[in-house]
Amino acid sequence: STGIYEEYGRTRDSTSSSAGYGDGTVRTFNLSSVAMVCKMAPHSQAVTFLRYSQNGQVLVTGDTGGLASIINSETGLVMRVISDHKKSAAAVTSLDFSTLSPHWLLATADRRLSVWAADWEADTNKMIAWLAFPAPAFTPSGDPLDKQNVSSLPPSLALFSPLERDIIIYTGYGLLQQILFYNFKSRETVRKLDLAHWATSLDVIPNSNLIVLGSHDRLVTIMDYTSGSFQDYVAHADEISHVRYWEKRNVVCSGSGSSLALWNVKV
């Protein structure tokens, strides 16, 4: 069957949205009429993540095998396939575009992350950093870690900081439950924030200096970007699959299974 994956990306005109599917297709829908306006087939495996560039002209999608496709969102044509993460065959768990520099990143479930410098007008992409975050030799439950089966581990989540240039905000399975602030230019961790739960989703609210996280424990956590102080909220009956800040409405959207919650940001 063709099951829709829960990740959506809004286009630059905010009148349409795209979704990735289990059959490797990506479909774009008009938000007013709910009609499908475009169908693309950039993958042979299930789509696990997608994200639009800041200007909406480029759509990057990732699949369960670690492949990423760079797509012209206006024509639907695949401009380039990124296969550097394919060897480990780990699913793409994060894609993001920097708002402060011409960079984008790709992270996979095996805790590997690549940073790319892009010139979309010249159709060029150059990898400038390859990162591998360590993990203990056992799972969160204490069982031996099977490096060939990382799908059951907490996902590798990464975003560019909208507040600090060259900083990646990363959380994933490791010895400790933490958020790392990593400078990919100097190749060092500049700050850490402790977490009470493994994160399943991650976003940043830049105008309020807040981080929002979802967890397996059904919690939506709002955390101060600098101090790490936090508040947990409950609104779902299952683990949080996605949290996303919507700047236009100044709300946070959290998703879990078939339930959706909107949170007003008043800080």
PDB file of C-alpha atoms in Angstrom:
ATOM      1  CA  SER A   1       0.000   0.000   0.000  1.00  0.00           C
ATOM      2  CA  THR A   2       1.005   3.606  -0.400  1.00  0.00           C
ATOM      3  CA  GLY A   3       1.139   5.151   3.052  1.00  0.00           C
ATOM      4  CA  ILE A   4       1.597   8.849   3.483  1.00  0.00           C
ATOM      5  CA  TYR A   5       4.569   9.860   5.556  1.00  0.00           C
ATOM      6  CA  GLU A   6       3.933  12.529   8.165  1.00  0.00           C
ATOM      7  CA  GLU A   7       6.473  15.068   6.977  1.00  0.00           C
ATOM      8  CA  TYR A   8       5.191  18.109   5.104  1.00  0.00           C
ATOM      9  CA  GLY A   9       6.887  21.121   3.565  1.00  0.00           C
ATOM     10  CA  ARG A  10       5.174  24.383   2.716  1.00  0.00           C
ATOM     11  CA  THR A  11       6.083  26.093  -0.547  1.00  0.00           C
ATOM     12  CA  ARG A  12       7.248  29.693  -0.747  1.00  0.00           C
ATOM     13  CA  ASP A  13       3.796  30.995  -1.734  1.00  0.00           C
ATOM     14  CA  SER A  14       2.190  29.287   1.298  1.00  0.00           C
ATOM     15  CA  THR A  15      -0.715  28.137  -0.898  1.00  0.00           C
ATOM     16  CA  SER A  16       0.482  24.573  -1.331  1.00  0.00           C
ATOM     17  CA  SER A  17       2.145  21.828   0.656  1.00  0.00           C
ATOM     18  CA  SER A  18       4.102  18.706  -0.249  1.00  0.00           C
ATOM     19  CA  ALA A  19       4.052  15.244   1.301  1.00  0.00           C
ATOM     20  CA  GLY A  20       6.286  12.206   0.936  1.00  0.00           C
ATOM     21  CA  TYR A  21       4.815   8.715   0.510  1.00  0.00           C
ATOM     22  CA  GLY A  22       5.766   5.124   1.202  1.00  0.00           C
ATOM     23  CA  ASP A  23       6.101   4.348  -2.507  1.00  0.00           C
ATOM     24  CA  GLY A  24       8.845   6.961  -2.965  1.00  0.00           C
ATOM     25  CA  THR A  25       6.635   9.621  -4.517  1.00  0.00           C
ATOM     26  CA  VAL A  26       6.252  13.237  -3.448  1.00  0.00           C
ATOM     27  CA  ARG A  27       2.985  15.004  -4.098  1.00  0.00           C
ATOM     28  CA  THR A  28       2.140  18.694  -3.880  1.00  0.00           C
ATOM     29  CA  PHE A  29      -1.365  19.827  -2.944  1.00  0.00           C
ATOM     30  CA  ASN A  30      -3.173  23.152  -3.174  1.00  0.00           C
ATOM     31  CA  LEU A  31      -4.154  24.049   0.389  1.00  0.00           C
ATOM     32  CA  SER A  32      -7.335  25.836  -0.663  1.00  0.00           C
ATOM     33  CA  SER A  33      -8.830  23.178  -2.931  1.00  0.00           C
ATOM     34  CA  VAL A  34      -6.932  20.173  -1.446  1.00  0.00           C
ATOM     35  CA  ALA A  35      -6.319  19.151  -5.060  1.00  0.00           C
ATOM     36  CA  MET A  36      -3.037  17.510  -6.083  1.00  0.00           C
ATOM     37  CA  VAL A  37      -1.135  19.802  -8.440  1.00  0.00           C
ATOM     38  CA  CYS A  38       2.073  17.816  -8.914  1.00  0.00           C
ATOM     39  CA  LYS A  39       3.328  14.256  -8.444  1.00  0.00           C
ATOM     40  CA  MET A  40       7.031  13.366  -8.513  1.00  0.00           C
ATOM     41  CA  ALA A  41       8.844  10.043  -8.108  1.00  0.00           C
ATOM     42  CA  PRO A  42      12.352  10.895  -6.843  1.00  0.00           C
ATOM     43  CA  HIS A  43      12.823   7.715  -4.771  1.00  0.00           C
ATOM     44  CA  SER A  44      12.418   3.954  -5.028  1.00  0.00           C
ATOM     45  CA  GLN A  45      11.984   3.648  -1.260  1.00  0.00           C
ATOM     46  CA  ALA A  46       9.731   5.361   1.264  1.00  0.00           C
ATOM     47  CA  VAL A  47      10.254   9.096   1.721  1.00  0.00           C
ATOM     48  CA  THR A  48      11.218   9.885   5.307  1.00  0.00           C
ATOM     49  CA  PHE A  49      11.897  13.619   5.241  1.00  0.00           C
ATOM     50  CA  LEU A  50      11.504  16.665   3.007  1.00  0.00           C
ATOM     51  CA  ARG A  51      12.303  20.339   3.317  1.00  0.00           C
ATOM     52  CA  TYR A  52      12.020  23.429   1.116  1.00  0.00           C
ATOM     53  CA  SER A  53      14.809  25.959   0.712  1.00  0.00           C
ATOM     54  CA  GLN A  54      14.266  29.467   2.065  1.00  0.00           C
ATOM     55  CA  ASN A  55      13.096  30.828  -1.294  1.00  0.00           C
ATOM     56  CA  GLY A  56      10.965  27.766  -2.014  1.00  0.00           C
ATOM     57  CA  GLN A  57      12.662  27.064  -5.343  1.00  0.00           C
ATOM     58  CA  VAL A  58      14.384  23.884  -4.159  1.00  0.00           C
ATOM     59  CA  LEU A  59      12.900  20.851  -2.446  1.00  0.00           C
ATOM     60  CA  VAL A  60      15.221  18.282  -0.878  1.00  0.00           C
ATOM     61  CA  THR A  61      13.801  14.859  -0.025  1.00  0.00           C
ATOM     62  CA  GLY A  62      15.291  11.843   1.755  1.00  0.00           C
ATOM     63  CA  ASP A  63      14.360   8.158   1.916  1.00  0.00           C
ATOM     64  CA  THR A  64      14.760   5.067   4.106  1.00  0.00           C
ATOM     65  CA  GLY A  65      17.962   4.054   2.294  1.00  0.00           C
ATOM     66  CA  GLY A  66      19.871   7.276   2.946  1.00  0.00           C
ATOM     67  CA  LEU A  67      19.456   8.809  -0.512  1.00  0.00           C
ATOM     68  CA  ALA A  68      18.555  12.484  -0.897  1.00  0.00           C
ATOM     69  CA  SER A  69      17.126  14.106  -4.020  1.00  0.00           C
ATOM     70  CA  ILE A  70      17.431  17.806  -4.876  1.00  0.00           C
ATOM     71  CA  ILE A  71      14.335  18.815  -6.821  1.00  0.00           C
ATOM     72  CA  ASN A  72      13.373  21.949  -8.720  1.00  0.00           C
ATOM     73  CA  SER A  73      10.050  22.676  -7.017  1.00  0.00           C
ATOM     74  CA  GLU A  74       8.668  24.555 -10.030  1.00  0.00           C
ATOM     75  CA  THR A  75       9.362  21.876 -12.639  1.00  0.00           C
ATOM     76  CA  GLY A  76       9.419  18.771 -10.437  1.00  0.00           C
ATOM     77  CA  LEU A  77      12.694  17.662 -12.051  1.00  0.00           C
ATOM     78  CA  VAL A  78      15.424  16.016  -9.963  1.00  0.00           C
ATOM     79  CA  MET A  79      18.542  18.163 -10.298  1.00  0.00           C
ATOM     80  CA  ARG A  80      20.890  15.969  -8.280  1.00  0.00           C
ATOM     81  CA  VAL A  81      20.946  12.818  -6.156  1.00  0.00           C
ATOM     82  CA  ILE A  82      23.076  12.797  -2.979  1.00  0.00           C
ATOM     83  CA  SER A  83      24.291   9.250  -2.324  1.00  0.00           C
ATOM     84  CA  ASP A  84      27.063   9.888   0.223  1.00  0.00           C
ATOM     85  CA  HIS A  85      24.948   8.457   3.071  1.00  0.00           C
ATOM     86  CA  LYS A  86      23.765   5.427   1.103  1.00  0.00           C
ATOM     87  CA  LYS A  87      26.544   3.034   2.212  1.00  0.00           C
ATOM     88  CA  SER A  88      25.108   2.691   5.703  1.00  0.00           C
ATOM     89  CA  ALA A  89      21.542   2.341   4.337  1.00  0.00           C
ATOM     90  CA  ALA A  90      20.217   4.372   7.277  1.00  0.00           C
ATOM     91  CA  ALA A  91      17.097   6.482   6.820  1.00  0.00           C
ATOM     92  CA  VAL A  92      17.281  10.232   6.356  1.00  0.00           C
ATOM     93  CA  THR A  93      16.047  11.757   9.616  1.00  0.00           C
ATOM     94  CA  SER A  94      16.783  15.481   9.128  1.00  0.00           C
ATOM     95  CA  LEU A  95      17.152  18.017   6.337  1.00  0.00           C
ATOM     96  CA  ASP A  96      17.543  21.733   6.911  1.00  0.00           C
ATOM     97  CA  PHE A  97      18.549  24.984   5.217  1.00  0.00           C
ATOM     98  CA  SER A  98      20.440  27.735   7.012  1.00  0.00           C
ATOM     99  CA  THR A  99      18.829  31.171   7.201  1.00  0.00           C
ATOM    100  CA  LEU A 100      22.228  32.800   7.823  1.00  0.00           C
ATOM    101  CA  SER A 101      24.424  31.227   5.140  1.00  0.00           C
ATOM    102  CA  PRO A 102      24.155  29.285   1.832  1.00  0.00           C
ATOM    103  CA  HIS A 103      24.366  25.901   3.548  1.00  0.00           C
ATOM    104  CA  TRP A 104      22.086  22.929   3.992  1.00  0.00           C
ATOM    105  CA  LEU A 105      22.482  19.724   5.984  1.00  0.00           C
ATOM    106  CA  LEU A 106      21.498  16.090   5.832  1.00  0.00           C
ATOM    107  CA  ALA A 107      21.414  13.686   8.801  1.00  0.00           C
ATOM    108  CA  THR A 108      20.703   9.959   8.861  1.00  0.00           C
ATOM    109  CA  ALA A 109      19.629   7.517  11.567  1.00  0.00           C
ATOM    110  CA  ASP A 110      23.203   6.229  12.055  1.00  0.00           C
ATOM    111  CA  ARG A 111      24.209   9.624  13.581  1.00  0.00           C
ATOM    112  CA  ARG A 112      26.073  10.765  10.462  1.00  0.00           C
ATOM    113  CA  LEU A 113      25.619  14.310   9.233  1.00  0.00           C
ATOM    114  CA  SER A 114      26.872  16.174   6.178  1.00  0.00           C
ATOM    115  CA  VAL A 115      26.925  19.920   5.560  1.00  0.00           C
ATOM    116  CA  TRP A 116      26.760  21.299   2.019  1.00  0.00           C
ATOM    117  CA  ALA A 117      27.535  24.680   0.450  1.00  0.00           C
ATOM    118  CA  ALA A 118      25.036  25.350  -2.315  1.00  0.00           C
ATOM    119  CA  ASP A 119      24.766  27.823  -5.169  1.00  0.00           C
ATOM    120  CA  TRP A 120      21.341  27.032  -6.576  1.00  0.00           C
ATOM    121  CA  GLU A 121      21.656  29.481  -9.479  1.00  0.00           C
ATOM    122  CA  ALA A 122      24.880  27.810 -10.626  1.00  0.00           C
ATOM    123  CA  ASP A 123      23.508  24.342  -9.799  1.00  0.00           C
ATOM    124  CA  THR A 124      26.489  23.487  -7.591  1.00  0.00           C
ATOM    125  CA  ASN A 125      26.701  21.639  -4.282  1.00  0.00           C
ATOM    126  CA  LYS A 126      29.884  20.946  -2.347  1.00  0.00           C
ATOM    127  CA  MET A 127      30.179  18.932   0.851  1.00  0.00           C
ATOM    128  CA  ILE A 128      32.153  20.964   3.392  1.00  0.00           C
ATOM    129  CA  ALA A 129      31.750  18.843   6.545  1.00  0.00           C
ATOM    130  CA  TRP A 130      31.157  15.186   7.396  1.00  0.00           C
ATOM    131  CA  LEU A 131      30.278  14.493  11.030  1.00  0.00           C
ATOM    132  CA  ALA A 132      29.749  11.244  12.933  1.00  0.00           C
ATOM    133  CA  PHE A 133      28.375  11.495  16.457  1.00  0.00           C
ATOM    134  CA  PRO A 134      29.382   8.642  18.825  1.00  0.00           C
ATOM    135  CA  ALA A 135      27.019   6.297  20.642  1.00  0.00           C
ATOM    136  CA  PRO A 136      27.472   3.609  23.332  1.00  0.00           C
ATOM    137  CA  ALA A 137      27.624  -0.081  22.416  1.00  0.00           C
ATOM    138  CA  PHE A 138      24.173  -0.709  23.876  1.00  0.00           C
ATOM    139  CA  THR A 139      20.607   0.462  23.254  1.00  0.00           C
ATOM    140  CA  PRO A 140      18.577   2.613  25.695  1.00  0.00           C
ATOM    141  CA  SER A 141      17.116  -0.632  27.107  1.00  0.00           C
ATOM    142  CA  GLY A 142      20.593  -2.087  27.717  1.00  0.00           C
ATOM    143  CA  ASP A 143      20.681  -4.587  24.846  1.00  0.00           C
ATOM    144  CA  PRO A 144      23.744  -4.843  22.565  1.00  0.00           C
ATOM    145  CA  LEU A 145      23.631  -2.229  19.817  1.00  0.00           C
ATOM    146  CA  ASP A 146      23.059  -3.649  16.338  1.00  0.00           C
ATOM    147  CA  LYS A 147      24.726  -1.157  13.978  1.00  0.00           C
ATOM    148  CA  GLN A 148      22.752  -2.618  11.074  1.00  0.00           C
ATOM    149  CA  ASN A 149      19.421  -1.875  12.769  1.00  0.00           C
ATOM    150  CA  VAL A 150      19.361   1.689  14.051  1.00  0.00           C
ATOM    151  CA  SER A 151      15.729   2.438  13.227  1.00  0.00           C
ATOM    152  CA  SER A 152      14.632   1.615  16.787  1.00  0.00           C
ATOM    153  CA  LEU A 153      17.033   4.147  18.334  1.00  0.00           C
ATOM    154  CA  PRO A 154      16.150   7.784  19.056  1.00  0.00           C
ATOM    155  CA  PRO A 155      16.445   9.636  15.736  1.00  0.00           C
ATOM    156  CA  SER A 156      19.319  11.892  14.721  1.00  0.00           C
ATOM    157  CA  LEU A 157      17.816  15.395  14.617  1.00  0.00           C
ATOM    158  CA  ALA A 158      19.677  18.449  13.346  1.00  0.00           C
ATOM    159  CA  LEU A 159      18.900  22.070  12.526  1.00  0.00           C
ATOM    160  CA  PHE A 160      20.930  25.125  11.702  1.00  0.00           C
ATOM    161  CA  SER A 161      20.721  27.704  14.447  1.00  0.00           C
ATOM    162  CA  PRO A 162      18.732  30.745  13.263  1.00  0.00           C
ATOM    163  CA  LEU A 163      20.500  32.811  15.929  1.00  0.00           C
ATOM    164  CA  GLU A 164      24.191  31.820  15.639  1.00  0.00           C
ATOM    165  CA  ARG A 165      26.088  31.515  12.371  1.00  0.00           C
ATOM    166  CA  ASP A 166      27.782  28.161  11.621  1.00  0.00           C
ATOM    167  CA  ILE A 167      26.096  26.458  14.599  1.00  0.00           C
ATOM    168  CA  ILE A 168      24.209  23.177  14.206  1.00  0.00           C
ATOM    169  CA  ILE A 169      21.728  22.175  16.880  1.00  0.00           C
ATOM    170  CA  TYR A 170      21.910  18.386  17.175  1.00  0.00           C
ATOM    171  CA  THR A 171      20.333  15.711  19.334  1.00  0.00           C
ATOM    172  CA  GLY A 172      20.360  11.955  18.871  1.00  0.00           C
ATOM    173  CA  TYR A 173      21.229   8.710  20.559  1.00  0.00           C
ATOM    174  CA  GLY A 174      24.400   8.957  22.622  1.00  0.00           C
ATOM    175  CA  LEU A 175      25.769   8.245  26.066  1.00  0.00           C
ATOM    176  CA  LEU A 176      23.735  11.148  27.487  1.00  0.00           C
ATOM    177  CA  GLN A 177      20.402  12.744  26.650  1.00  0.00           C
ATOM    178  CA  GLN A 178      21.590  16.112  25.392  1.00  0.00           C
ATOM    179  CA  ILE A 179      21.286  18.844  22.800  1.00  0.00           C
ATOM    180  CA  LEU A 180      24.648  19.738  21.276  1.00  0.00           C
ATOM    181  CA  PHE A 181      25.501  23.104  19.741  1.00  0.00           C
ATOM    182  CA  TYR A 182      28.199  22.246  17.220  1.00  0.00           C
ATOM    183  CA  ASN A 183      30.248  24.716  15.184  1.00  0.00           C
ATOM    184  CA  PHE A 184      30.851  22.978  11.851  1.00  0.00           C
ATOM    185  CA  LYS A 185      33.504  25.507  10.814  1.00  0.00           C
ATOM    186  CA  SER A 186      35.726  25.116  13.916  1.00  0.00           C
ATOM    187  CA  ARG A 187      34.592  21.481  14.367  1.00  0.00           C
ATOM    188  CA  GLU A 188      33.875  21.723  18.073  1.00  0.00           C
ATOM    189  CA  THR A 189      30.935  21.461  20.450  1.00  0.00           C
ATOM    190  CA  VAL A 190      30.490  24.912  21.958  1.00  0.00           C
ATOM    191  CA  ARG A 191      27.574  24.214  24.319  1.00  0.00           C
ATOM    192  CA  LYS A 192      25.406  21.397  25.669  1.00  0.00           C
ATOM    193  CA  LEU A 193      21.903  21.307  27.166  1.00  0.00           C
ATOM    194  CA  ASP A 194      20.671  18.319  29.161  1.00  0.00           C
ATOM    195  CA  LEU A 195      17.389  16.624  28.254  1.00  0.00           C
ATOM    196  CA  ALA A 196      15.027  14.636  30.454  1.00  0.00           C
ATOM    197  CA  HIS A 197      13.800  12.481  27.542  1.00  0.00           C
ATOM    198  CA  TRP A 198      15.072  11.222  24.196  1.00  0.00           C
ATOM    199  CA  ALA A 199      13.808  13.601  21.522  1.00  0.00           C
ATOM    200  CA  THR A 200      11.744  12.415  18.563  1.00  0.00           C
ATOM    201  CA  SER A 201      11.391  15.836  16.906  1.00  0.00           C
ATOM    202  CA  LEU A 202      13.030  19.240  17.115  1.00  0.00           C
ATOM    203  CA  ASP A 203      12.499  22.840  16.047  1.00  0.00           C
ATOM    204  CA  VAL A 204      13.543  26.358  17.068  1.00  0.00           C
ATOM    205  CA  ILE A 205      11.400  29.436  17.760  1.00  0.00           C
ATOM    206  CA  PRO A 206      13.922  32.159  16.830  1.00  0.00           C
ATOM    207  CA  ASN A 207      11.964  35.264  17.834  1.00  0.00           C
ATOM    208  CA  SER A 208      11.522  33.874  21.370  1.00  0.00           C
ATOM    209  CA  ASN A 209      14.920  32.160  21.795  1.00  0.00           C
ATOM    210  CA  LEU A 210      13.168  28.867  22.467  1.00  0.00           C
ATOM    211  CA  ILE A 211      13.658  25.254  21.397  1.00  0.00           C
ATOM    212  CA  VAL A 212      10.668  22.955  21.021  1.00  0.00           C
ATOM    213  CA  LEU A 213      10.994  19.172  21.245  1.00  0.00           C
ATOM    214  CA  GLY A 214       8.741  16.118  21.071  1.00  0.00           C
ATOM    215  CA  SER A 215       9.416  12.823  22.840  1.00  0.00           C
ATOM    216  CA  HIS A 216       8.381   9.155  23.086  1.00  0.00           C
ATOM    217  CA  ASP A 217       6.777  10.072  26.423  1.00  0.00           C
ATOM    218  CA  ARG A 218       4.004  12.092  24.709  1.00  0.00           C
ATOM    219  CA  LEU A 219       5.539  15.342  25.912  1.00  0.00           C
ATOM    220  CA  VAL A 220       6.007  18.606  24.052  1.00  0.00           C
ATOM    221  CA  THR A 221       8.925  20.407  25.702  1.00  0.00           C
ATOM    222  CA  ILE A 222       9.651  24.121  25.425  1.00  0.00           C
ATOM    223  CA  MET A 223      13.261  24.885  26.368  1.00  0.00           C
ATOM    224  CA  ASP A 224      15.209  28.117  26.718  1.00  0.00           C
ATOM    225  CA  TYR A 225      17.806  28.290  23.941  1.00  0.00           C
ATOM    226  CA  THR A 226      20.596  29.497  26.243  1.00  0.00           C
ATOM    227  CA  SER A 227      19.932  28.346  29.805  1.00  0.00           C
ATOM    228  CA  GLY A 228      18.239  24.996  29.131  1.00  0.00           C
ATOM    229  CA  SER A 229      15.367  25.657  31.537  1.00  0.00           C
ATOM    230  CA  PHE A 230      12.235  23.940  30.241  1.00  0.00           C
ATOM    231  CA  GLN A 231       8.531  23.231  30.646  1.00  0.00           C
ATOM    232  CA  ASP A 232       6.748  20.023  29.569  1.00  0.00           C
ATOM    233  CA  TYR A 233       3.226  19.924  28.107  1.00  0.00           C
ATOM    234  CA  VAL A 234       0.896  16.988  27.406  1.00  0.00           C
ATOM    235  CA  ALA A 235      -1.655  17.009  24.592  1.00  0.00           C
ATOM    236  CA  HIS A 236      -1.302  13.632  22.859  1.00  0.00           C
ATOM    237  CA  ALA A 237      -1.947   9.965  23.657  1.00  0.00           C
ATOM    238  CA  ASP A 238       1.131   8.637  21.833  1.00  0.00           C
ATOM    239  CA  GLU A 239       4.724   9.638  21.052  1.00  0.00           C
ATOM    240  CA  ILE A 240       5.237  12.973  19.312  1.00  0.00           C
ATOM    241  CA  SER A 241       6.201  12.420  15.688  1.00  0.00           C
ATOM    242  CA  HIS A 242       6.642  16.070  14.707  1.00  0.00           C
ATOM    243  CA  VAL A 243       6.903  19.544  16.158  1.00  0.00           C
ATOM    244  CA  ARG A 244       7.131  22.557  13.881  1.00  0.00           C
ATOM    245  CA  TYR A 245       7.076  26.292  14.472  1.00  0.00           C
ATOM    246  CA  TRP A 246       4.866  28.249  12.058  1.00  0.00           C
ATOM    247  CA  GLU A 247       6.225  31.786  12.026  1.00  0.00           C
ATOM    248  CA  LYS A 248       3.355  33.322  10.069  1.00  0.00           C
ATOM    249  CA  ARG A 249       0.849  32.381  12.780  1.00  0.00           C
ATOM    250  CA  ASN A 250       3.316  32.359  15.706  1.00  0.00           C
ATOM    251  CA  VAL A 251       2.179  28.882  16.740  1.00  0.00           C
ATOM    252  CA  VAL A 252       3.837  25.528  17.325  1.00  0.00           C
ATOM    253  CA  CYS A 253       2.225  22.523  15.682  1.00  0.00           C
ATOM    254  CA  SER A 254       2.725  19.080  17.252  1.00  0.00           C
ATOM    255  CA  GLY A 255       1.629  15.801  15.703  1.00  0.00           C
ATOM    256  CA  SER A 256       1.140  12.314  17.108  1.00  0.00           C
ATOM    257  CA  GLY A 257      -0.541   9.559  15.109  1.00  0.00           C
ATOM    258  CA  SER A 258      -3.806  11.069  13.860  1.00  0.00           C
ATOM    259  CA  SER A 259      -3.894  13.908  16.404  1.00  0.00           C
ATOM    260  CA  LEU A 260      -2.680  17.448  15.846  1.00  0.00           C
ATOM    261  CA  ALA A 261      -2.266  20.253  18.400  1.00  0.00           C
ATOM    262  CA  LEU A 262      -1.558  23.967  17.966  1.00  0.00           C
ATOM    263  CA  TRP A 263       0.240  25.890  20.682  1.00  0.00           C
ATOM    264  CA  ASN A 264       0.192  29.696  20.910  1.00  0.00           C
ATOM    265  CA  VAL A 265       3.627  31.195  21.521  1.00  0.00           C
ATOM    266  CA  LYS A 266       3.258  34.086  24.002  1.00  0.00           C
ATOM    267  CA  VAL A 267       6.823  34.569  25.238  1.00  0.00           C
TER     268      VAL A 267
END
